[in-house]
Coordinates of C-alpha atoms and ligand atoms in Angstrom, one line a residue:
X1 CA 38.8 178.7 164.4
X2 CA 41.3 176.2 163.4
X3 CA 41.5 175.7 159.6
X4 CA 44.0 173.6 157.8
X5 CA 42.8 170.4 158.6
X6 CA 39.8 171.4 156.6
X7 CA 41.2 171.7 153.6
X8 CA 42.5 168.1 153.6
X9 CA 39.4 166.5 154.7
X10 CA 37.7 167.9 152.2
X11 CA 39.4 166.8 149.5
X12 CA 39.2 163.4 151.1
X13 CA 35.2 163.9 151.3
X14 CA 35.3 164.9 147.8
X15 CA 36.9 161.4 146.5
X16 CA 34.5 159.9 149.0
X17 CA 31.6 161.5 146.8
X18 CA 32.6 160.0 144.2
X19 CA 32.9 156.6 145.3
X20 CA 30.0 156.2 147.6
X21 CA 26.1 156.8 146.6
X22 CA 24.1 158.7 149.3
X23 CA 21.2 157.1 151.7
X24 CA 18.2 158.7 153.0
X25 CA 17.7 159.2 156.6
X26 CA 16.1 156.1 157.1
X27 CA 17.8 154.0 154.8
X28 CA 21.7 152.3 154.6
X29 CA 24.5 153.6 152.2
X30 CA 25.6 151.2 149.5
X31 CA 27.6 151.7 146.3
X32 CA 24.9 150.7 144.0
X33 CA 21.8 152.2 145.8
X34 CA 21.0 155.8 143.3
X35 CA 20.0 159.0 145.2
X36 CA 15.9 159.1 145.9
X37 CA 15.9 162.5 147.0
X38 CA 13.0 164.2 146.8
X39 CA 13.2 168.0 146.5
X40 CA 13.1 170.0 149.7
X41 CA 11.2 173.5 149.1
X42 CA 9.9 175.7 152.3
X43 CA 6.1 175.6 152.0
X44 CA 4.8 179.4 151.2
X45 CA 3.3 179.5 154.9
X46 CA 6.8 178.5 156.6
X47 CA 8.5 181.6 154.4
X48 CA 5.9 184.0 155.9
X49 CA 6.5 183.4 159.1
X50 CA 10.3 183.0 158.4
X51 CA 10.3 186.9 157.4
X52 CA 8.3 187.7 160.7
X53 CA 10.9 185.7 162.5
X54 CA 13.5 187.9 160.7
X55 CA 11.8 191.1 161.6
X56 CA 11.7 190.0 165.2
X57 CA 15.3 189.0 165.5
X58 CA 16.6 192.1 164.1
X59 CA 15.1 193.7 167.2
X60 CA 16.2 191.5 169.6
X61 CA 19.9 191.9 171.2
X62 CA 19.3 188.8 173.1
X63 CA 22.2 187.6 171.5
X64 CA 24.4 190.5 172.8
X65 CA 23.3 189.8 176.2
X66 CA 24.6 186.6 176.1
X67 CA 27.8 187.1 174.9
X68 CA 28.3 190.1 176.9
X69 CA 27.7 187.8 180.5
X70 CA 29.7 184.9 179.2
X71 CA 32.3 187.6 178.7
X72 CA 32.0 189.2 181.8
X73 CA 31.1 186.3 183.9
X74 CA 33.5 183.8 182.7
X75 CA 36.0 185.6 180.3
X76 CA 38.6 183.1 178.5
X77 CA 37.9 179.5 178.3
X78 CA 41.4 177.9 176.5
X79 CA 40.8 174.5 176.7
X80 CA 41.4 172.1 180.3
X81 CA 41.3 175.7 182.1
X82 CA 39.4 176.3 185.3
X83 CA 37.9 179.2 182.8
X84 CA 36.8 176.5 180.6
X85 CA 35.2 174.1 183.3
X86 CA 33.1 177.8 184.6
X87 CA 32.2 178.1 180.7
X88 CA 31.1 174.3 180.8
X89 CA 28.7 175.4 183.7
X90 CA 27.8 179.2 182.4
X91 CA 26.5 177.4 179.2
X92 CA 25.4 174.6 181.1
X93 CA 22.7 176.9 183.8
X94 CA 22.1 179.0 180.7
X95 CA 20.5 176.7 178.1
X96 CA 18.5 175.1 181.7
X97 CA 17.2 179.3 182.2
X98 CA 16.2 179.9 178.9
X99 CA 14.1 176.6 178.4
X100 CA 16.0 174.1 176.8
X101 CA 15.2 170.4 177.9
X102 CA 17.7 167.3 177.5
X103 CA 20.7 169.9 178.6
X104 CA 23.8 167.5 179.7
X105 CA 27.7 168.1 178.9
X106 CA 29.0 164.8 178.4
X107 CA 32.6 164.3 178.8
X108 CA 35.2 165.2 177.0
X109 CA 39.2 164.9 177.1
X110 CA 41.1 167.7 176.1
X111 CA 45.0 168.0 176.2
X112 CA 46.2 170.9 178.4
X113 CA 49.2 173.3 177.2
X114 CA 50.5 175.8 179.1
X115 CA 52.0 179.3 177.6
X116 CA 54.2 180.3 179.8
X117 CA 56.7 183.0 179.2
X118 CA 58.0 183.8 175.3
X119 CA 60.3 186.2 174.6
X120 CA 62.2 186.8 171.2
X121 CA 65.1 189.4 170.0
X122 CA 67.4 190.0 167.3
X123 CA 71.0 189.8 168.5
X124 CA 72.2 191.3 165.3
X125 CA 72.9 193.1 163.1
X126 CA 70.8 195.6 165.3
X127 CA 69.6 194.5 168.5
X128 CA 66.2 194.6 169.1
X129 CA 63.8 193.2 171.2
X130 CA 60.0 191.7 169.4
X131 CA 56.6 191.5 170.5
X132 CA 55.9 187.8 170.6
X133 CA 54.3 184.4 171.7
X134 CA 54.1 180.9 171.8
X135 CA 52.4 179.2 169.1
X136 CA 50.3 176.5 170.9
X137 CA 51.4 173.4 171.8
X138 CA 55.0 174.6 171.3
X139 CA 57.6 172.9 173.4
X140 CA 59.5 175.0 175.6
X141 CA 63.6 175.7 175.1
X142 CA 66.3 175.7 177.4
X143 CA 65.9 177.8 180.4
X144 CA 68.8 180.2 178.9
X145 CA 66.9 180.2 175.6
X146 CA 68.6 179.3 172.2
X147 CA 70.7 181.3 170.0
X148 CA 70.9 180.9 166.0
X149 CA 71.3 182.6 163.0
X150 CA 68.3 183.3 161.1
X151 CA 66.9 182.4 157.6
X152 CA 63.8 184.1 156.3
X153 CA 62.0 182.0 153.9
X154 CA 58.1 183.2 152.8
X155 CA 56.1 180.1 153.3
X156 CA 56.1 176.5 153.2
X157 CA 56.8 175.9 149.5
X158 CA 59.6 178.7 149.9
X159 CA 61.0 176.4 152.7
X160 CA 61.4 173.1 150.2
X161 CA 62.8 175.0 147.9
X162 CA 66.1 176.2 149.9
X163 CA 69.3 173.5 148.8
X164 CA 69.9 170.7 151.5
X165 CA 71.3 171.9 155.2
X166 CA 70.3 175.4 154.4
X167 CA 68.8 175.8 157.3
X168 CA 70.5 172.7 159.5
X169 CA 70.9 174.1 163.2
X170 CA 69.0 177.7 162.3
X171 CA 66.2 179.3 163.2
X172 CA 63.7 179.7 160.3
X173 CA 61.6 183.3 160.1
X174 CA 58.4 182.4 157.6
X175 CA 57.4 186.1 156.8
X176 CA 54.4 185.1 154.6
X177 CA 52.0 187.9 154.9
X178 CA 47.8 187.3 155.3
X179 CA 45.6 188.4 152.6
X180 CA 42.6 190.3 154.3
X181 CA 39.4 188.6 152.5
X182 CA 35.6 188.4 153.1
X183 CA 35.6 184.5 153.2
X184 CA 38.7 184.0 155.6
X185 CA 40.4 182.4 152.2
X186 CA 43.5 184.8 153.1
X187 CA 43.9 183.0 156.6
X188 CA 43.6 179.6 155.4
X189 CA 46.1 179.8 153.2
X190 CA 48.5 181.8 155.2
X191 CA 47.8 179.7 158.0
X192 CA 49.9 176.6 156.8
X193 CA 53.1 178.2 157.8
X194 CA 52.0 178.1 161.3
X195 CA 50.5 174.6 161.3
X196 CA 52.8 172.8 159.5
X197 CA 56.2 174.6 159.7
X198 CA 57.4 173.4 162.9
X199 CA 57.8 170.4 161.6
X200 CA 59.0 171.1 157.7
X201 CA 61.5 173.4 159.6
X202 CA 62.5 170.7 162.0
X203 CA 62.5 167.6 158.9
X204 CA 65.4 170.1 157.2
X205 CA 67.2 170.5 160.8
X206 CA 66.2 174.0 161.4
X207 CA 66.6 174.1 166.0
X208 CA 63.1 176.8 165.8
X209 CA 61.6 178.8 164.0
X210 CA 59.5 182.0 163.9
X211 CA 56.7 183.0 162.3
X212 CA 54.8 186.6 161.1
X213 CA 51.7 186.7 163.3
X214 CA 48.7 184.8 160.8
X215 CA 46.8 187.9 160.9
X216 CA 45.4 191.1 159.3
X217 CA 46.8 193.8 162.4
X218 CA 49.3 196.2 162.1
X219 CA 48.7 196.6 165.5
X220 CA 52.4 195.6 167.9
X221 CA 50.1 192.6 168.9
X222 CA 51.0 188.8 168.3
X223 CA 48.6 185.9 167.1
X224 CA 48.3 182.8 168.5
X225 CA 47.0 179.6 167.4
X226 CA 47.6 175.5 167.3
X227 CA 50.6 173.8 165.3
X228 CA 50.3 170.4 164.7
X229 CA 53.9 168.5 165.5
X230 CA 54.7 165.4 162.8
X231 CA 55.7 162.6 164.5
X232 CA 58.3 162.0 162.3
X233 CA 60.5 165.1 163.2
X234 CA 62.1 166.1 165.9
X235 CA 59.8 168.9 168.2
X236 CA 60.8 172.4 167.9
X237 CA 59.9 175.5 170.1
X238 CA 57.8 177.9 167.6
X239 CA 57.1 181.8 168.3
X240 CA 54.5 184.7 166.6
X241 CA 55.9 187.6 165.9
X242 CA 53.4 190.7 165.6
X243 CA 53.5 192.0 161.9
X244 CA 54.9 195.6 163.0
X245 CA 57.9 193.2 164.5
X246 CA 58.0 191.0 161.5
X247 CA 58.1 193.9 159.3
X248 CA 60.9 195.0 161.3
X249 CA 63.2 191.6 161.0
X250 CA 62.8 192.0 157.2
X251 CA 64.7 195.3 157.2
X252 CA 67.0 193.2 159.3
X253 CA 67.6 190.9 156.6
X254 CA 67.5 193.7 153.9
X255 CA 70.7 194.7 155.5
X256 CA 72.5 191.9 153.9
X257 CA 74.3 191.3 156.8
X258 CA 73.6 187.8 159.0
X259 CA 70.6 188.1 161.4
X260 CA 70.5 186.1 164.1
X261 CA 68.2 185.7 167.0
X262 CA 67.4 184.7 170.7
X263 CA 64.2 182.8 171.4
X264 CA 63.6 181.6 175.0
X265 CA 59.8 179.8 175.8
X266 CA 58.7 178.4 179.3
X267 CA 55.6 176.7 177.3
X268 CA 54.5 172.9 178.3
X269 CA 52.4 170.0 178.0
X270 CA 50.9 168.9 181.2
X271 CA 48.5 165.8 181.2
X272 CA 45.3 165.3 179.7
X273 CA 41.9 166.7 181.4
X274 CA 38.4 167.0 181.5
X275 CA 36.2 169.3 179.5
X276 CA 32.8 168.6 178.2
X277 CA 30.3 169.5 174.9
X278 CA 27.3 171.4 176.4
X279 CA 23.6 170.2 174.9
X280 CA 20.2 171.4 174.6
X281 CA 17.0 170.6 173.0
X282 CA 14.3 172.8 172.0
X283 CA 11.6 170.2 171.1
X284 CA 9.6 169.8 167.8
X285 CA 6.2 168.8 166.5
X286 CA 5.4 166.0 164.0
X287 CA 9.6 165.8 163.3
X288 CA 10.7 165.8 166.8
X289 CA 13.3 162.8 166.3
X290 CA 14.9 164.2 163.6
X291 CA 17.1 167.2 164.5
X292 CA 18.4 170.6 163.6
X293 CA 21.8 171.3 165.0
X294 CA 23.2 174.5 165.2
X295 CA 26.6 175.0 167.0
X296 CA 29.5 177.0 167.6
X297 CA 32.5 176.2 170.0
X298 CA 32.9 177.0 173.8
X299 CA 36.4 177.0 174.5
X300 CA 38.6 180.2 173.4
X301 CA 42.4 181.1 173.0
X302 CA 44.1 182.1 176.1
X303 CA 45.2 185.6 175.3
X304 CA 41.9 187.6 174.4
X305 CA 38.3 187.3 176.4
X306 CA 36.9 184.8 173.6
X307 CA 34.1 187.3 172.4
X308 CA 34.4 187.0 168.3
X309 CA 36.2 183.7 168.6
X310 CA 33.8 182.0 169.2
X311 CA 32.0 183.7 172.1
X312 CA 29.8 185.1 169.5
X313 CA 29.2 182.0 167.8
X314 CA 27.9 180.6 170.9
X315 CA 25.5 183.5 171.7
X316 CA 24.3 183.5 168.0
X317 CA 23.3 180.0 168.2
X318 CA 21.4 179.9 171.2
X319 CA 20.0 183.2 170.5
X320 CA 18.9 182.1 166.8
X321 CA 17.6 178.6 168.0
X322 CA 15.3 180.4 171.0
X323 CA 13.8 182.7 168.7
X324 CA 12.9 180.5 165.9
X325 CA 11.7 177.8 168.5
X326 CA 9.1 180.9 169.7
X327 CA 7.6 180.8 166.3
X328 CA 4.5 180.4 164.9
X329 CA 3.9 177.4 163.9
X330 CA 5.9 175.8 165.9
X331 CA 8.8 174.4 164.6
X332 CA 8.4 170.7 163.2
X333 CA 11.8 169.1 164.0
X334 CA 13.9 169.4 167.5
X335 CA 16.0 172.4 167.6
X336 CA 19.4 171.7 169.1
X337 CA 22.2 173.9 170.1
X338 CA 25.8 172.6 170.7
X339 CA 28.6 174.0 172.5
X340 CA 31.6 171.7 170.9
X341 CA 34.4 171.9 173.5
X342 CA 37.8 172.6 172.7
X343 CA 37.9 173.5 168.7
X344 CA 41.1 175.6 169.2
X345 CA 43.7 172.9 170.3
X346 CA 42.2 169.7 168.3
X347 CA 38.4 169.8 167.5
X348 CA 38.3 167.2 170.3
X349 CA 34.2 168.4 171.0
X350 CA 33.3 167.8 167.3
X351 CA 34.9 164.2 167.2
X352 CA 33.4 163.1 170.7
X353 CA 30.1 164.5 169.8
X354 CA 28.8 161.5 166.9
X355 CA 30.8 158.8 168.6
X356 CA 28.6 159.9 172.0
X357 CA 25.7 160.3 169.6
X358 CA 25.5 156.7 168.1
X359 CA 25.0 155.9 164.4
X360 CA 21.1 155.9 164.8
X361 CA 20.9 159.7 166.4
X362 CA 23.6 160.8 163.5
X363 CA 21.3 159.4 161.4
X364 CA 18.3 161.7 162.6
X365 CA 20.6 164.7 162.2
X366 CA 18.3 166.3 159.5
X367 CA 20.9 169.9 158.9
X368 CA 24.0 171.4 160.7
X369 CA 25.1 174.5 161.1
X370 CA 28.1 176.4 163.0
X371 CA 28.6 180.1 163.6
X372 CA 32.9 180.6 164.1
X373 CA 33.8 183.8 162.3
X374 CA 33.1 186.4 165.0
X375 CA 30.0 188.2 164.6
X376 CA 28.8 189.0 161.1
X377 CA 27.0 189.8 159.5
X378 CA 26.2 187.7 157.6
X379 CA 26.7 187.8 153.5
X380 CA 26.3 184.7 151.7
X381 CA 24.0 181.9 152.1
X382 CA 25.6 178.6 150.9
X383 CA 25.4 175.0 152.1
X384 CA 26.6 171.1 151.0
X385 CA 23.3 169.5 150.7
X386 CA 21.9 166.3 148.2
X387 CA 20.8 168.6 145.2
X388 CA 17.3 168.1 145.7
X389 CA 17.5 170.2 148.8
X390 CA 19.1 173.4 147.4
X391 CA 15.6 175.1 146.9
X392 CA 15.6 174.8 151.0
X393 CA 18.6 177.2 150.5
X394 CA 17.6 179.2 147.8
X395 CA 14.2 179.8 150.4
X396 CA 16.6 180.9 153.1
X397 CA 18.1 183.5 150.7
X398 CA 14.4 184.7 149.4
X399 CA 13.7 185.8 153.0
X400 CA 17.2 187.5 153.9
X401 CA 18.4 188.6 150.7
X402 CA 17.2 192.2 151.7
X403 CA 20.0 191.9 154.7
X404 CA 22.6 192.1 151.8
X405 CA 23.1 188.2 152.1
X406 CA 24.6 186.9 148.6
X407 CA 23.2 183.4 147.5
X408 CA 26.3 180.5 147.7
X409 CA 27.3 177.7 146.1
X410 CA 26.3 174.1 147.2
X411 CA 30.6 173.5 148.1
X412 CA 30.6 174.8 151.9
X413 CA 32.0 173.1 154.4
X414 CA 30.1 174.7 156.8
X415 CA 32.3 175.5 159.9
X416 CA 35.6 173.1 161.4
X417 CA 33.2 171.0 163.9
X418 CA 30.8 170.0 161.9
X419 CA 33.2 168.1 159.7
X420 CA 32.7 164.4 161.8
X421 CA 28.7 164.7 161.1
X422 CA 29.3 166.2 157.5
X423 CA 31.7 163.2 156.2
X424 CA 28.6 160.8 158.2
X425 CA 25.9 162.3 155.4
X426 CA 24.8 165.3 157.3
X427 CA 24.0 168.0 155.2
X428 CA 25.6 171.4 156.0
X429 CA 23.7 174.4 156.1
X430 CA 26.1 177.5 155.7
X431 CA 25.7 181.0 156.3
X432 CA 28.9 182.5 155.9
X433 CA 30.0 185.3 158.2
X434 CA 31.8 188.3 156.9
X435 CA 35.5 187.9 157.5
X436 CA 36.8 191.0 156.6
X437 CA 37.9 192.5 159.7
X438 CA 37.9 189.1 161.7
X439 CA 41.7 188.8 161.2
X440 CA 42.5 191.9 162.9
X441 CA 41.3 190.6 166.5
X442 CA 41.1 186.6 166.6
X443 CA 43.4 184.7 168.7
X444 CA 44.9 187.8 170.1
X445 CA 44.6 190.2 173.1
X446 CA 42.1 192.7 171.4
X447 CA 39.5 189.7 171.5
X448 CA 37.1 192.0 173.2
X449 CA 33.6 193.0 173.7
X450 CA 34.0 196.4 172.4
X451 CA 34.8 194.8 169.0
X452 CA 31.3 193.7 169.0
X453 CA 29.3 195.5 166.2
X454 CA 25.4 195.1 168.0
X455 CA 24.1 195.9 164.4
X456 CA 26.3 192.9 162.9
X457 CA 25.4 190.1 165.6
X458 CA 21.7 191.2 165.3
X459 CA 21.8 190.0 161.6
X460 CA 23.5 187.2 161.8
X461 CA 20.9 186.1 164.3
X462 CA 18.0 187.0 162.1
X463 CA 19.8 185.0 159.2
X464 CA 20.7 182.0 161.2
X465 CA 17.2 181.8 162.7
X466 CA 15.7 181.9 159.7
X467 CA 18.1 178.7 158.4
X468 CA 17.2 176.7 161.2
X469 CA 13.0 177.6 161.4
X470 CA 13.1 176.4 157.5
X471 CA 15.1 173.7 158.0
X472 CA 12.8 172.8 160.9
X473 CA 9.5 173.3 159.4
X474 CA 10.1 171.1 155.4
X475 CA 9.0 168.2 154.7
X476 CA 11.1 165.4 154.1
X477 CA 12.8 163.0 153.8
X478 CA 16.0 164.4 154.5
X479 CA 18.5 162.7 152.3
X480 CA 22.3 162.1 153.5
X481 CA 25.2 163.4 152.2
X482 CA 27.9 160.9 150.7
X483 CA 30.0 159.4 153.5
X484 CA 33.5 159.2 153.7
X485 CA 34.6 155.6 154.8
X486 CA 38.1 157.2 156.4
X487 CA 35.9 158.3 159.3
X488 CA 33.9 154.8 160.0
Ligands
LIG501 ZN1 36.9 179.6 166.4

């Protein structure tokens, strides 16, 4: 999961809103054209079987069986890897096994970054070596490594606030701690100093910097993650500390004394490569152009096994999709599951996937939803729909409200590839995964099955599936969202 970029496209889809009127699924956008859309409710039938569906996924680990051969058989799957290509094709000979039709992994580029070696210690006052690595898409130093005093600053706004030169040819340490939360909030802000630092640090003249691992461990275990250069400062090599380290370098700097530090990264950028989305259909009835998409992504960090992140996401959608496409009735609109490649390193899946789609097939995209916050369970039911649809939601959370699943807000974002189809009208369907303990494990080493919780993945299932069979089985029209012009 990858989330600042979030937070600014959705304050751009938010002016959007209120600039642009909404179109149905058959008709165009314009600004003068008022919202016709009729309200969405599940039909009383639809919600009984929904709650049999429920009952049935809750026994089914067919979810866990998926994620544990995809971790077995294929392990990590960090983008323009040969582990990501076998992914491609696990996924790929999967979906074709367990009955989906139109499977096909079109094409997708991907950048490819290589880690390397990292290595980080204090030189003084007390020499010490840290638990560290490259931040991804970090450039690498010189082989001896570089060697500069050390200012600590908390976070970003910490960082514009020093005097001019304060931090000209030093290394900066942002020792901003994250907040453990149910709804990831504590990442997402935290996250910032990560993303963006590199190059706030390298705008004031700062040579690298360093950063408190953006996670909840106090395990000696360092976090990896994407930054995002500005090509309007110079590139600067940029290390994660673990928080047991970081903790450490602040009793450094409680000394009073100067800290300085060694960094020294091997890391790269070698050209761009080949990846793909993976793609299956489980047909409909009557609705069977319009779709229901559910998704998660494919490709991984580089340093755990990609289970939680988003290994799980993965088996939770195809899991969910099969067993509400077994219902009966038979679900009224197609039932599609998307594997977005390469989230992690630049959401380069979820912008490929509408421009392969076409305009028209966007169109048809009746819902959306993404599972990327590890397992579950699941305990909130939210979504960003036209108003006239909430009562599909409030449905949804009549028939898994008993799984301790709180009723949301019509604000979700739903997860970080399903922005392109969101800010293209497509509403959102969000069921929010539980967070709490997420931080702990994601895009580190102890990314591993035996973090699983069975139990938890079970629920999500049963809550996902029962999204997607009622968002399957309505009547519509499905209505659009409003579009944001940035992205046509
Ligand atoms: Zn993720």
């Amino acid at each position: 999961m990858m989330r600042s970029p979030r937070i600014t496209r959705a304050a751009v889809a938010t002016l959007a809103g209120l600039l642009f009127a909404t179109a149905t699924l058959s008709g165009s956008a314009t600004a003068e054209t008022p919202s016709r859309s009729v309200e969405i409710r599940p039909s009383k039938a639809a919600l009984r079987s929904a709650a049999q569906l429920r009952d049935q996924a809750l026994k089914s680990d067919e979810a866990l069986q998926l994620l544990t051969a995809l971790t077995t058989e294929v392990g990590p799957r960090f983008a323009g890897t040969p582990g990501d290509l076998a992914g491609v094709e696990w996924t790929r000979r999967k979906l074709v096994d367990l009955g989906f039709t139109e499977v096909r992994t079109p094409e997708v580029i991907v950048p490819r970054w290589v880690r390397g070696e990292a290595s980080a210690e204090v030189l003084a006052p007390y020499p010490q070596s840290m638990v560290t690595v490259a931040i991804g898409g970090s450039i690498g130093t010189a082989d001896e490594g570089l060697v500069a005093p050390v200012v600590m600053v908390k976070d970003l706004a910490a960082l514009q606030a020093l005097p001019a030169g304060a931090v000209k040819g030093k290394i900066v340490f942002f020792a901003g701690r994250t907040e453990r939360t149910r709804d990831g909030s504590g990442y997402g802000k935290a996250v910032r100093s990560r993303t963006e630092g590199p190059s706030a640090a390298a705008a004031s003249g700062a040579v690298g910097i360093v950063v408190r691992s953006i996670g909840t461990s106090t395990n000696r275990i360092a976090h990896t993650g994407t930054l995002s250069y500005n090509i309007a400062a110079p590139r600067i090599p940029a290390l994660a500390v673990s928080n047991p380290d970081a903790d450490m370098l602040e009793r450094q700097f409680a000394s009073g004394r100067e800290v300085s530090l060694r960094m020294r990264v091997t890391a790269r950028d070698l050209p761009q490569v080949r990846s793909a989305n993976v793609i299956g259909d489980l047909r409909g009835t009557d609705l069977a152009e319009e779709i229901v998409l559910v998704g998660g992504h494919l490709d991984t960090w580089d340093l755990g096994m990609g289970v939680q992140d988003d290994g799980a996401g993965v088996a939770i959608a195809i899991a969910a999709a099969r067993l509400a496409a077994q219902m009966t009735p038979r679900p009224r609109r197609t039932i599609r599951v998307v594997a977005f490649a390469n989230e992690e390193f630049g959401l380069s899946g979820a912008a490929r996937y509408p421009a392969d789609e076409g305009d028209e097939s966007v169109g048809k995209h009746a819902f959306a939803m993404e599972a990327d916050l590890g397992d579950g369970p699941v305990w909130k039911i939210g979504g960003r729909v036209p108003p006239a649809h909430w009562p599909l939601i409030e449905g949804i959370h009549g028939v898994v409200k008993g799984l301790g699943v709180e009723l949301g807000d019509n604000t979700s974002n739903g997860g970080a590839d399903l922005g392109p189809l969101r800010r293209r009208g497509v509403p959102v369907l969000a069921p929010a995964l539980d967070a709490t303990t997420y931080f702990d494990i994601h895009h580190t080493v102890n990314d591993t099955l035996d973090q699983v919780d069975p139990a938890h993945l079970r629920q999500s299932v049963a809550v996902f599936a029962v999204a997607i069979y009622l968002a399957a089985m309505t009547d519509g029209p499905v209505d659009r969202l409003p579009t944001d012009p940035a992205t046509r």
